[in-house]
mmCIF file of C-alpha atoms in Angstrom:
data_model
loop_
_atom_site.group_PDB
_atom_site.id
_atom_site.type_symbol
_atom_site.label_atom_id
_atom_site.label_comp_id
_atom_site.label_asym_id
_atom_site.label_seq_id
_atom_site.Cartn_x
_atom_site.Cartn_y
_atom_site.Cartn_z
ATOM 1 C CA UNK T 1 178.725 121.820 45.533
ATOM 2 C CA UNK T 2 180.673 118.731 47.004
ATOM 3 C CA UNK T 3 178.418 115.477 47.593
ATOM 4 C CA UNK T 4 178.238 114.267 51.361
ATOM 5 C CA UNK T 5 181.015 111.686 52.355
ATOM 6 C CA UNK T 6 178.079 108.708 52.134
ATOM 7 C CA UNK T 7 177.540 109.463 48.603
ATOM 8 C CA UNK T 8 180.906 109.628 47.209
ATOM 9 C CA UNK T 9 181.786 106.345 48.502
ATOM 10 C CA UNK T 10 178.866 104.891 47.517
ATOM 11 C CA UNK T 11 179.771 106.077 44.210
ATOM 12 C CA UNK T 12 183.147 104.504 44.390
ATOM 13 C CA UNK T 13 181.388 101.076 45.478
ATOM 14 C CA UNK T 14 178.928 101.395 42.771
ATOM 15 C CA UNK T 15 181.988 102.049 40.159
ATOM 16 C CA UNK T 16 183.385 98.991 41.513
ATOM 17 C CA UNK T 17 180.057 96.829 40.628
ATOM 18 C CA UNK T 18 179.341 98.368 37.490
ATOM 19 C CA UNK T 19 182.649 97.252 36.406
ATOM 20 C CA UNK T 20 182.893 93.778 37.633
ATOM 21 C CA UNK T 21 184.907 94.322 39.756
ATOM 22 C CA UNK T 22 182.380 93.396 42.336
ATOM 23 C CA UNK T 23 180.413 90.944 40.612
ATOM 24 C CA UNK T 24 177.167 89.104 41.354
ATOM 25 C CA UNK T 25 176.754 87.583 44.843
ATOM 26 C CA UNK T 26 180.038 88.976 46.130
ATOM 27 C CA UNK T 27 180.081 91.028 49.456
ATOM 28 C CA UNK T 28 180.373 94.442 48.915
ATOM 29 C CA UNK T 29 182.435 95.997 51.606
ATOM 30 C CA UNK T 30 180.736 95.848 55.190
ATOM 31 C CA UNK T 31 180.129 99.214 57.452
ATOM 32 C CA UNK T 32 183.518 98.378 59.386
ATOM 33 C CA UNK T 33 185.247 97.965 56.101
ATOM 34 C CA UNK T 34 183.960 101.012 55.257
ATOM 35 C CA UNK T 35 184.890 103.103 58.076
ATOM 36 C CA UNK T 36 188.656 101.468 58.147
ATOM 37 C CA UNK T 37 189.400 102.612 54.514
ATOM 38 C CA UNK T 38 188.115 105.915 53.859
ATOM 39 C CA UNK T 39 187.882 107.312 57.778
ATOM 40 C CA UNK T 40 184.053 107.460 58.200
ATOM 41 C CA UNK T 41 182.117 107.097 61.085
ATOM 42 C CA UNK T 42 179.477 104.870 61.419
ATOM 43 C CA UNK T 43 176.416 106.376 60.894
ATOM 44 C CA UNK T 44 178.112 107.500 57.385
ATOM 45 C CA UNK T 45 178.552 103.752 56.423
ATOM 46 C CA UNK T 46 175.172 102.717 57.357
ATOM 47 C CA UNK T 47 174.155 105.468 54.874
ATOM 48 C CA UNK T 48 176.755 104.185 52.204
ATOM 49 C CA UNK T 49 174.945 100.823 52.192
ATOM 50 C CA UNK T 50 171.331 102.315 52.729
ATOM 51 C CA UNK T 51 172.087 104.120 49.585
ATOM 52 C CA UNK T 52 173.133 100.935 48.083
ATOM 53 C CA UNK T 53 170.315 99.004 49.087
ATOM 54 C CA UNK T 54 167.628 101.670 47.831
ATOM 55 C CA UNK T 55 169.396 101.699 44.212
ATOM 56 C CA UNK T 56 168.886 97.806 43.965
ATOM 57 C CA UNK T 57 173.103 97.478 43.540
ATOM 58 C CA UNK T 58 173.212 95.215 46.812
ATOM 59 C CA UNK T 59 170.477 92.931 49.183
ATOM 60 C CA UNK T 60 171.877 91.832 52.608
ATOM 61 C CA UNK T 61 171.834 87.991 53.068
ATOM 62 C CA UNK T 62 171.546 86.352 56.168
ATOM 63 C CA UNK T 63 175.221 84.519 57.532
ATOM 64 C CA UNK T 64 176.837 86.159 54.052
ATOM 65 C CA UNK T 65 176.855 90.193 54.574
ATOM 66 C CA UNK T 66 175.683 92.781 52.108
ATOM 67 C CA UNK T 67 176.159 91.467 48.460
ATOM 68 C CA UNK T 68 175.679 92.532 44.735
ATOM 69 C CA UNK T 69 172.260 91.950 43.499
ATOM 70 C CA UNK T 70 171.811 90.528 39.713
ATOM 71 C CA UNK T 71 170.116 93.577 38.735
ATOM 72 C CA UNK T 72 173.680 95.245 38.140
ATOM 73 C CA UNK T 73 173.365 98.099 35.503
ATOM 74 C CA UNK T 74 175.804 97.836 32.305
ATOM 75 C CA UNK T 75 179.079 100.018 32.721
ATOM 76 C CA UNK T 76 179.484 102.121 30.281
ATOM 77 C CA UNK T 77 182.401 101.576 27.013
ATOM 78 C CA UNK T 78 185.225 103.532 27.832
ATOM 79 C CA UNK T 79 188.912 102.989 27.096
ATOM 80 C CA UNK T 80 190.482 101.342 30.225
ATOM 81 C CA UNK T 81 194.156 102.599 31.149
ATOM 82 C CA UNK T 82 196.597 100.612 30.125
ATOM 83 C CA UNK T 83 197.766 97.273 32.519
ATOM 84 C CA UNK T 84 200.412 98.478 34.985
ATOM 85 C CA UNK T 85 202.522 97.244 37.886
ATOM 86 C CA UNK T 86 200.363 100.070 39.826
ATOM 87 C CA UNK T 87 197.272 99.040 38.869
ATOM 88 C CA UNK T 88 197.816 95.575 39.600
ATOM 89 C CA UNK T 89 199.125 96.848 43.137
ATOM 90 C CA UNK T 90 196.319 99.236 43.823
ATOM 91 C CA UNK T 91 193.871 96.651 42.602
ATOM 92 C CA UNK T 92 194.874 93.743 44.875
ATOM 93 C CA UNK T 93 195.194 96.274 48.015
ATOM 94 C CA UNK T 94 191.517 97.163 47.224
ATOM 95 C CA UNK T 95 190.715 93.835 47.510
ATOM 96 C CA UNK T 96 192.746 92.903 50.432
ATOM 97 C CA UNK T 97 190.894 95.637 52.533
ATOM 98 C CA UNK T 98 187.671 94.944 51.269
ATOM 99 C CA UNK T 99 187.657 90.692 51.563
ATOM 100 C CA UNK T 100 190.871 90.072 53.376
ATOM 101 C CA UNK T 101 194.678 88.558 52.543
ATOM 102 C CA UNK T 102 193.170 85.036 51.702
ATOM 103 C CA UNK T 103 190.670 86.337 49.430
ATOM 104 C CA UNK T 104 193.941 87.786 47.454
ATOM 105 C CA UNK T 105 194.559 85.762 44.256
ATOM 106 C CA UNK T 106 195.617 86.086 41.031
ATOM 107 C CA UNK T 107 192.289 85.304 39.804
ATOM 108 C CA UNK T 108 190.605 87.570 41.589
ATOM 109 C CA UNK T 109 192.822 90.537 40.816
ATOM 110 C CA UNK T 110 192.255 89.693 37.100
ATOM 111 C CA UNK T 111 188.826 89.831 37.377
ATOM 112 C CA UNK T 112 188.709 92.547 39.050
ATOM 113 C CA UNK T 113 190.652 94.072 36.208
ATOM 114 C CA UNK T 114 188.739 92.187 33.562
ATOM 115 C CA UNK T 115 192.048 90.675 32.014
ATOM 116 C CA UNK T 116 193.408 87.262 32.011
ATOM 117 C CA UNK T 117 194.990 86.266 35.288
ATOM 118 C CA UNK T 118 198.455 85.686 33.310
ATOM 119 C CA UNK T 119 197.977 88.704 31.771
ATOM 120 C CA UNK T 120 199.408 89.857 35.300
ATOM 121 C CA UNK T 121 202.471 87.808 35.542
ATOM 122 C CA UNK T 122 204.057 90.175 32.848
ATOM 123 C CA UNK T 123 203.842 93.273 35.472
ATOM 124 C CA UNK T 124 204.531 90.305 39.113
ATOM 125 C CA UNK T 125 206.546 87.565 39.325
ATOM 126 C CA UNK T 126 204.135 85.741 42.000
ATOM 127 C CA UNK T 127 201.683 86.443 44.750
ATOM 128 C CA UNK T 128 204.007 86.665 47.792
ATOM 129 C CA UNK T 129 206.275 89.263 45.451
ATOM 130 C CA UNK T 130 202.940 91.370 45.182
ATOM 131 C CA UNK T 131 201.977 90.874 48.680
ATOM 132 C CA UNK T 132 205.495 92.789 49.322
ATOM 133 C CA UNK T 133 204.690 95.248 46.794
ATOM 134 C CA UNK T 134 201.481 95.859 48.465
ATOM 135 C CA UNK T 135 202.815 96.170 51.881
ATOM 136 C CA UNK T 136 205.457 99.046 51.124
ATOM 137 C CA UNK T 137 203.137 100.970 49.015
ATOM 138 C CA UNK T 138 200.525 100.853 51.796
ATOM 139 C CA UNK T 139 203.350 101.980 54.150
ATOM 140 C CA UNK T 140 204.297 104.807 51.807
ATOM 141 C CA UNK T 141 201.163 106.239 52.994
ATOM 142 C CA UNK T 142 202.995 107.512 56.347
ATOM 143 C CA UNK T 143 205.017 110.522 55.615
ATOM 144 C CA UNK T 144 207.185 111.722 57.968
ATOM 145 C CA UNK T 145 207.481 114.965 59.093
ATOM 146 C CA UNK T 146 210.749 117.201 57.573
ATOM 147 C CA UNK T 147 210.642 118.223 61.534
ATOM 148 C CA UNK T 148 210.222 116.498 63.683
ATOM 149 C CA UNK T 149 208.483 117.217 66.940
ATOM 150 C CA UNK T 150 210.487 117.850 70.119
ATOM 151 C CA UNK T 151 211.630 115.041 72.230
ATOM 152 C CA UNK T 152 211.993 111.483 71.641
ATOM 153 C CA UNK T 153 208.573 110.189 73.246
ATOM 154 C CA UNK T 154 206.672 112.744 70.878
ATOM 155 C CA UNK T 155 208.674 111.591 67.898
ATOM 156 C CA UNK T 156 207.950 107.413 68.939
ATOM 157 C CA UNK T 157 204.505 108.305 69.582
ATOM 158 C CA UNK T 158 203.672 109.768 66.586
ATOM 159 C CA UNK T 159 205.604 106.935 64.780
ATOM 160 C CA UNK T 160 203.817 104.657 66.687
ATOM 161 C CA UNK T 161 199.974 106.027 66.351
ATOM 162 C CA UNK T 162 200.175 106.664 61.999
ATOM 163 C CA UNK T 163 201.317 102.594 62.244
ATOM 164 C CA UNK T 164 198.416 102.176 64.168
ATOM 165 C CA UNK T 165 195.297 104.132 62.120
ATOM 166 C CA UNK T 166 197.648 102.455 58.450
ATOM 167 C CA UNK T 167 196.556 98.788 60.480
ATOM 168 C CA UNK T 168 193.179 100.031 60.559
ATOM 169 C CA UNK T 169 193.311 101.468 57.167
ATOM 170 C CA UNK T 170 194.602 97.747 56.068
ATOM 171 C CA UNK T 171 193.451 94.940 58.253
ATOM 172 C CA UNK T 172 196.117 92.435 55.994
ATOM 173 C CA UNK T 173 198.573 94.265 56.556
ATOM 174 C CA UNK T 174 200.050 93.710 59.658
ATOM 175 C CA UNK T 175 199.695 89.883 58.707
ATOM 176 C CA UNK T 176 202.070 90.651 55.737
ATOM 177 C CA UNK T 177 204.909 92.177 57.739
ATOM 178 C CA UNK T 178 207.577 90.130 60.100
ATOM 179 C CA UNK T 179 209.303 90.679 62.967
ATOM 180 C CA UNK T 180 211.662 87.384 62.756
ATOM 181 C CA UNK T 181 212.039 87.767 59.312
ATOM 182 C CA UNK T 182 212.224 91.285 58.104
ATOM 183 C CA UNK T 183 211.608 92.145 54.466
ATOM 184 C CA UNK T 184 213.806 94.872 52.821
ATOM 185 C CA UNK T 185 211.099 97.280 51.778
ATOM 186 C CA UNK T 186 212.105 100.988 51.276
ATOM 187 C CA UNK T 187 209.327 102.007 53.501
ATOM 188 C CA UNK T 188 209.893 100.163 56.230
ATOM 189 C CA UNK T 189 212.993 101.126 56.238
ATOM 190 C CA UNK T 190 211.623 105.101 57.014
ATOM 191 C CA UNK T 191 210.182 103.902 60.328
ATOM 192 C CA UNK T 192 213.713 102.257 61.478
ATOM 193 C CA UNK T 193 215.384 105.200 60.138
ATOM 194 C CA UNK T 194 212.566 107.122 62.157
ATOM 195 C CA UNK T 195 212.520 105.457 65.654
ATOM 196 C CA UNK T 196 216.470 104.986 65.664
ATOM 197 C CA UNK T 197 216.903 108.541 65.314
ATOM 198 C CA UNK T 198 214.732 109.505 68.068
ATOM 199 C CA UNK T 199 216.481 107.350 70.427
ATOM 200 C CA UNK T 200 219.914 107.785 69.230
ATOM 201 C CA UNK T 201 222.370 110.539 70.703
ATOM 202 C CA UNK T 202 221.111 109.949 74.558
ATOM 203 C CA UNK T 203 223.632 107.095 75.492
ATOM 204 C CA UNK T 204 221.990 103.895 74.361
ATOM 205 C CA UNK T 205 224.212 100.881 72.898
ATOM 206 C CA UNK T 206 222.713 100.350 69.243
ATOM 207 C CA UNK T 207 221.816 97.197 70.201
ATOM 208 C CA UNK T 208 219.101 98.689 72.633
ATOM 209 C CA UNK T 209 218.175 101.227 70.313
ATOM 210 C CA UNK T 210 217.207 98.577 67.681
ATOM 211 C CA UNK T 211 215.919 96.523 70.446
ATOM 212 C CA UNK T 212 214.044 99.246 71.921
ATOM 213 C CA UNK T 213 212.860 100.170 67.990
ATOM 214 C CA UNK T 214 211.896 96.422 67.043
ATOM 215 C CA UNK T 215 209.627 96.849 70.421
ATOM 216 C CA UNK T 216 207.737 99.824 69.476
ATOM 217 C CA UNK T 217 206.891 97.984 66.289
ATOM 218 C CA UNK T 218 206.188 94.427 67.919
ATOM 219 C CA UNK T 219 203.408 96.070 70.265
ATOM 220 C CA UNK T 220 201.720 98.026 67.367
ATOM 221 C CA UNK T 221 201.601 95.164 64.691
ATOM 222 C CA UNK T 222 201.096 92.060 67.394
ATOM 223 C CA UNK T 223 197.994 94.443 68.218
ATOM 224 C CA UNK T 224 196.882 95.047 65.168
ATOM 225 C CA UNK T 225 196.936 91.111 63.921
ATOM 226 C CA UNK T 226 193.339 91.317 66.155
ATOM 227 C CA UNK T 227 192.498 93.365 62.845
ATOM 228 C CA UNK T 228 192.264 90.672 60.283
ATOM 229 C CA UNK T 229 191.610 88.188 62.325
ATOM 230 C CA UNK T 230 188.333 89.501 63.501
ATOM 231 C CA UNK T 231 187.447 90.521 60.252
ATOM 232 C CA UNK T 232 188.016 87.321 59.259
ATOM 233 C CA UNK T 233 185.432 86.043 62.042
ATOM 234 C CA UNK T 234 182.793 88.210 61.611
ATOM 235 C CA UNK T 235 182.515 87.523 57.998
ATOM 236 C CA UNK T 236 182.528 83.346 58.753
ATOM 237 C CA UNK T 237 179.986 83.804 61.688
ATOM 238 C CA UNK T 238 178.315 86.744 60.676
ATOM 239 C CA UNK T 239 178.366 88.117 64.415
ATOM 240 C CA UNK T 240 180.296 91.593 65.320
ATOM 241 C CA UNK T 241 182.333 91.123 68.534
ATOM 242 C CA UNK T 242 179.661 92.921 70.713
ATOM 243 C CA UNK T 243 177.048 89.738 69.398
ATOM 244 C CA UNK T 244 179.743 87.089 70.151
ATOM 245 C CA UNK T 245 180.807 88.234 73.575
ATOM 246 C CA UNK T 246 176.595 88.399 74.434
ATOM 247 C CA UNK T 247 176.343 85.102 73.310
ATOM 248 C CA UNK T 248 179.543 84.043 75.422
ATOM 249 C CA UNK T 249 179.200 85.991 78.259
ATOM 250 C CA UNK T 250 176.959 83.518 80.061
ATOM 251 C CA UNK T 251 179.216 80.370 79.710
ATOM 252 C CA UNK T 252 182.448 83.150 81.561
ATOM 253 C CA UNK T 253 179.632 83.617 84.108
ATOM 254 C CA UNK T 254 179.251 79.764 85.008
ATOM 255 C CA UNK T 255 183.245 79.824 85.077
ATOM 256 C CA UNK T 256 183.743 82.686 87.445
ATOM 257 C CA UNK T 257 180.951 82.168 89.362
ATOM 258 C CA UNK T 258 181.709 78.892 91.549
ATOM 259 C CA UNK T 259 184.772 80.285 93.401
ATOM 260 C CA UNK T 260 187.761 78.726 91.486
ATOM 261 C CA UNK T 261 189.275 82.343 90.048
ATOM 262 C CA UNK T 262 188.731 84.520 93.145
ATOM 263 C CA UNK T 263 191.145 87.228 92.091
ATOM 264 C CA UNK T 264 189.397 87.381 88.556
ATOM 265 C CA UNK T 265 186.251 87.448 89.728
ATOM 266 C CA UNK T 266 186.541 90.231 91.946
ATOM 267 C CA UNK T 267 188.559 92.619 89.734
ATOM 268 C CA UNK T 268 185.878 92.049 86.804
ATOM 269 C CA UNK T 269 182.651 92.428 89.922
ATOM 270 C CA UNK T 270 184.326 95.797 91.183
ATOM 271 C CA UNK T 271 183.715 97.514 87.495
ATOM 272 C CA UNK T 272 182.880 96.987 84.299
ATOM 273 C CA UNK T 273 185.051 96.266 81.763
ATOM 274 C CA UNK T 274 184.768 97.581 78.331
ATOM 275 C CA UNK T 275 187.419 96.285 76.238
ATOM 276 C CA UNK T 276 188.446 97.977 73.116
ATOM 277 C CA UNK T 277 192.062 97.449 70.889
ATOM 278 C CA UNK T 278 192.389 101.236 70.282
ATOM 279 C CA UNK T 279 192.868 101.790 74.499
ATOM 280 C CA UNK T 280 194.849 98.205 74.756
ATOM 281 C CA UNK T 281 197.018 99.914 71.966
ATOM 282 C CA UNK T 282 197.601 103.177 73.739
ATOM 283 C CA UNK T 283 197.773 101.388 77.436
ATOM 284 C CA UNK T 284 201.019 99.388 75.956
ATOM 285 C CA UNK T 285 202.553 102.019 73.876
ATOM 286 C CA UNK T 286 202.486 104.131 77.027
ATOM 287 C CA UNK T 287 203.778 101.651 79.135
ATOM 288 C CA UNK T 288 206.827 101.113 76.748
ATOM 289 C CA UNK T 289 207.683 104.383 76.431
ATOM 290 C CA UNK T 290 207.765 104.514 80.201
ATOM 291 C CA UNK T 291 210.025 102.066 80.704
ATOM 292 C CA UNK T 292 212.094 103.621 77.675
ATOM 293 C CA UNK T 293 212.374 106.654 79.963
ATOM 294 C CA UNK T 294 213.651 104.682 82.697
ATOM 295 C CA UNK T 295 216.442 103.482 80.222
ATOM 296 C CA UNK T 296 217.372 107.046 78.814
ATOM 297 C CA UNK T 297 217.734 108.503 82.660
ATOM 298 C CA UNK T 298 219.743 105.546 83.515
ATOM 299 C CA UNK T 299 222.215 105.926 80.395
ATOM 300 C CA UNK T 300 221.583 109.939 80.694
#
């Protein structure tokens, strides 16, 4: 019989401990880490660190998160595979989820490996070389379907929304990628070849398909830079976005409340407003691909 989701990755977190790879007063991943990179829902990552917690692995520290506990059991001898490219790849994108892009160094991935950090150079020339590395196999992830749905909305959209949960999946990513300054990476090259096919064939100059492709892409990754960033917060402050905006909320109250943003202050009195990236996501891919369809009729 298959263990519940909540124990396997708490296996997989334990593995990581027991091995050094998470050592002794490091954070272990958090529940929001948890539920970007293996698709969880909450109440399954609360039980991932319960689980945790009740085995002694990790102790939860005031302003520092969930982290490993001294009382780490020994990992048992076993014959390691042999150092790789991949492995130094998969290794650093583990850590780049779990602790964030600045975390990333060629220290830690050695540790985390238990060799010598220049044992690494042999397999990467330099840490922005395996940052690229890391980015395209992370956007291998997204395969494309052989065929693709009908239309070129459902095609963009579907582009568009597996960009969107692989930023989830990898908060650093998006961070890693540019828009002025595109790297050649294989597959990044699938989504161009993807979006420019959708929109080809229906009259458009190239030069408004690309700029209409380089769009798409703009909206999803400039969204999903809120990823890392907030990640990146949380951890420093130790307060989730729902404790920060409570704690703010007053001092927007004082602002609005003395008359000097009228128009503001009546939009935000007439309803509440919940904010959340996934709908800002979807409100301004829809609104692109609205406009796209203005272009399409025109050229049609």
């Amino acid at each position: 019989m298959t263990d519940p989701p909540y124990l396997r990755i708490a296996a997989e977190i334990r593995r990581r401990i027991v091995t050094g790879e998470l050592r002794e007063g490091q954070k272990v991943p958090s529940t929001r880490q948890i539920i970007a990179e293996w698709g969880v829902a909450m109440a399954t990552a609360t039980k991932v660190l319960a689980t945790l917690k009740r085995d002694g692995l990790v102790v939860a520290k005031p302003g520092a998160g969930t982290v490993v506990t001294g009382r780490t059991p020994k990992a048992t001898p076993r014959t390691e595979p042999e150092l790789s490219r991949e492995r130094v790849v998969r290794a650093a994108i583990r850590i780049a989820d779990a602790e964030g892009i600045r975390a990333l160094s060629m220290r830690r991935i050695a540790s985390g490996l238990g060799v010598a950090p220049m044992a690494l150079y042999r397999h990467v020339s330099a840490k922005d070389d395996l940052i690229l590395e890391m980015a395209d196999v992370a956007l291998g992830e997204i395969r494309f379907p052989p065929d693709p749905p009908p239309g070129w909305r459902a095609q963009l959209e579907l582009m568009a929304r597996a960009q969107w949960a692989l930023f989830r999946r990898h908060p650093w990513l998006a961070q890693a990628l540019s828009v002025t300054r595109p790297q050649p990476l294989p597959n990044l090259l699938q989504h161009a070849d993807w979006a420019t096919r959708a929109l080809d064939g229906h009259g458009l100059p190239p030069s408004t398909i690309m700029y209409a492709h380089i769009t798409i892409f703009n909206h999803v990754r400039g969204t999903a830079l809120n990823f890392e960033a907030e990640a990146e917060s949380e951890s420093g402050t130790a307060l989730t976005a729902d404790d920060w905006l409570a704690e703010h909320e007053p001092i927007l109250w004082d602002l609005v409340s003395g008359g000097r943003f009228p128009n503001f202050t009546d939009v935000v009195m007439r309803a509440p407003f919940d904010f959340d990236l996934d709908t800002l996501f979807e409100f301004g891919l829809q609104r692109l691909l609205d406009g796209f369809a203005v272009l399409l009729a025109k050229a049609g």
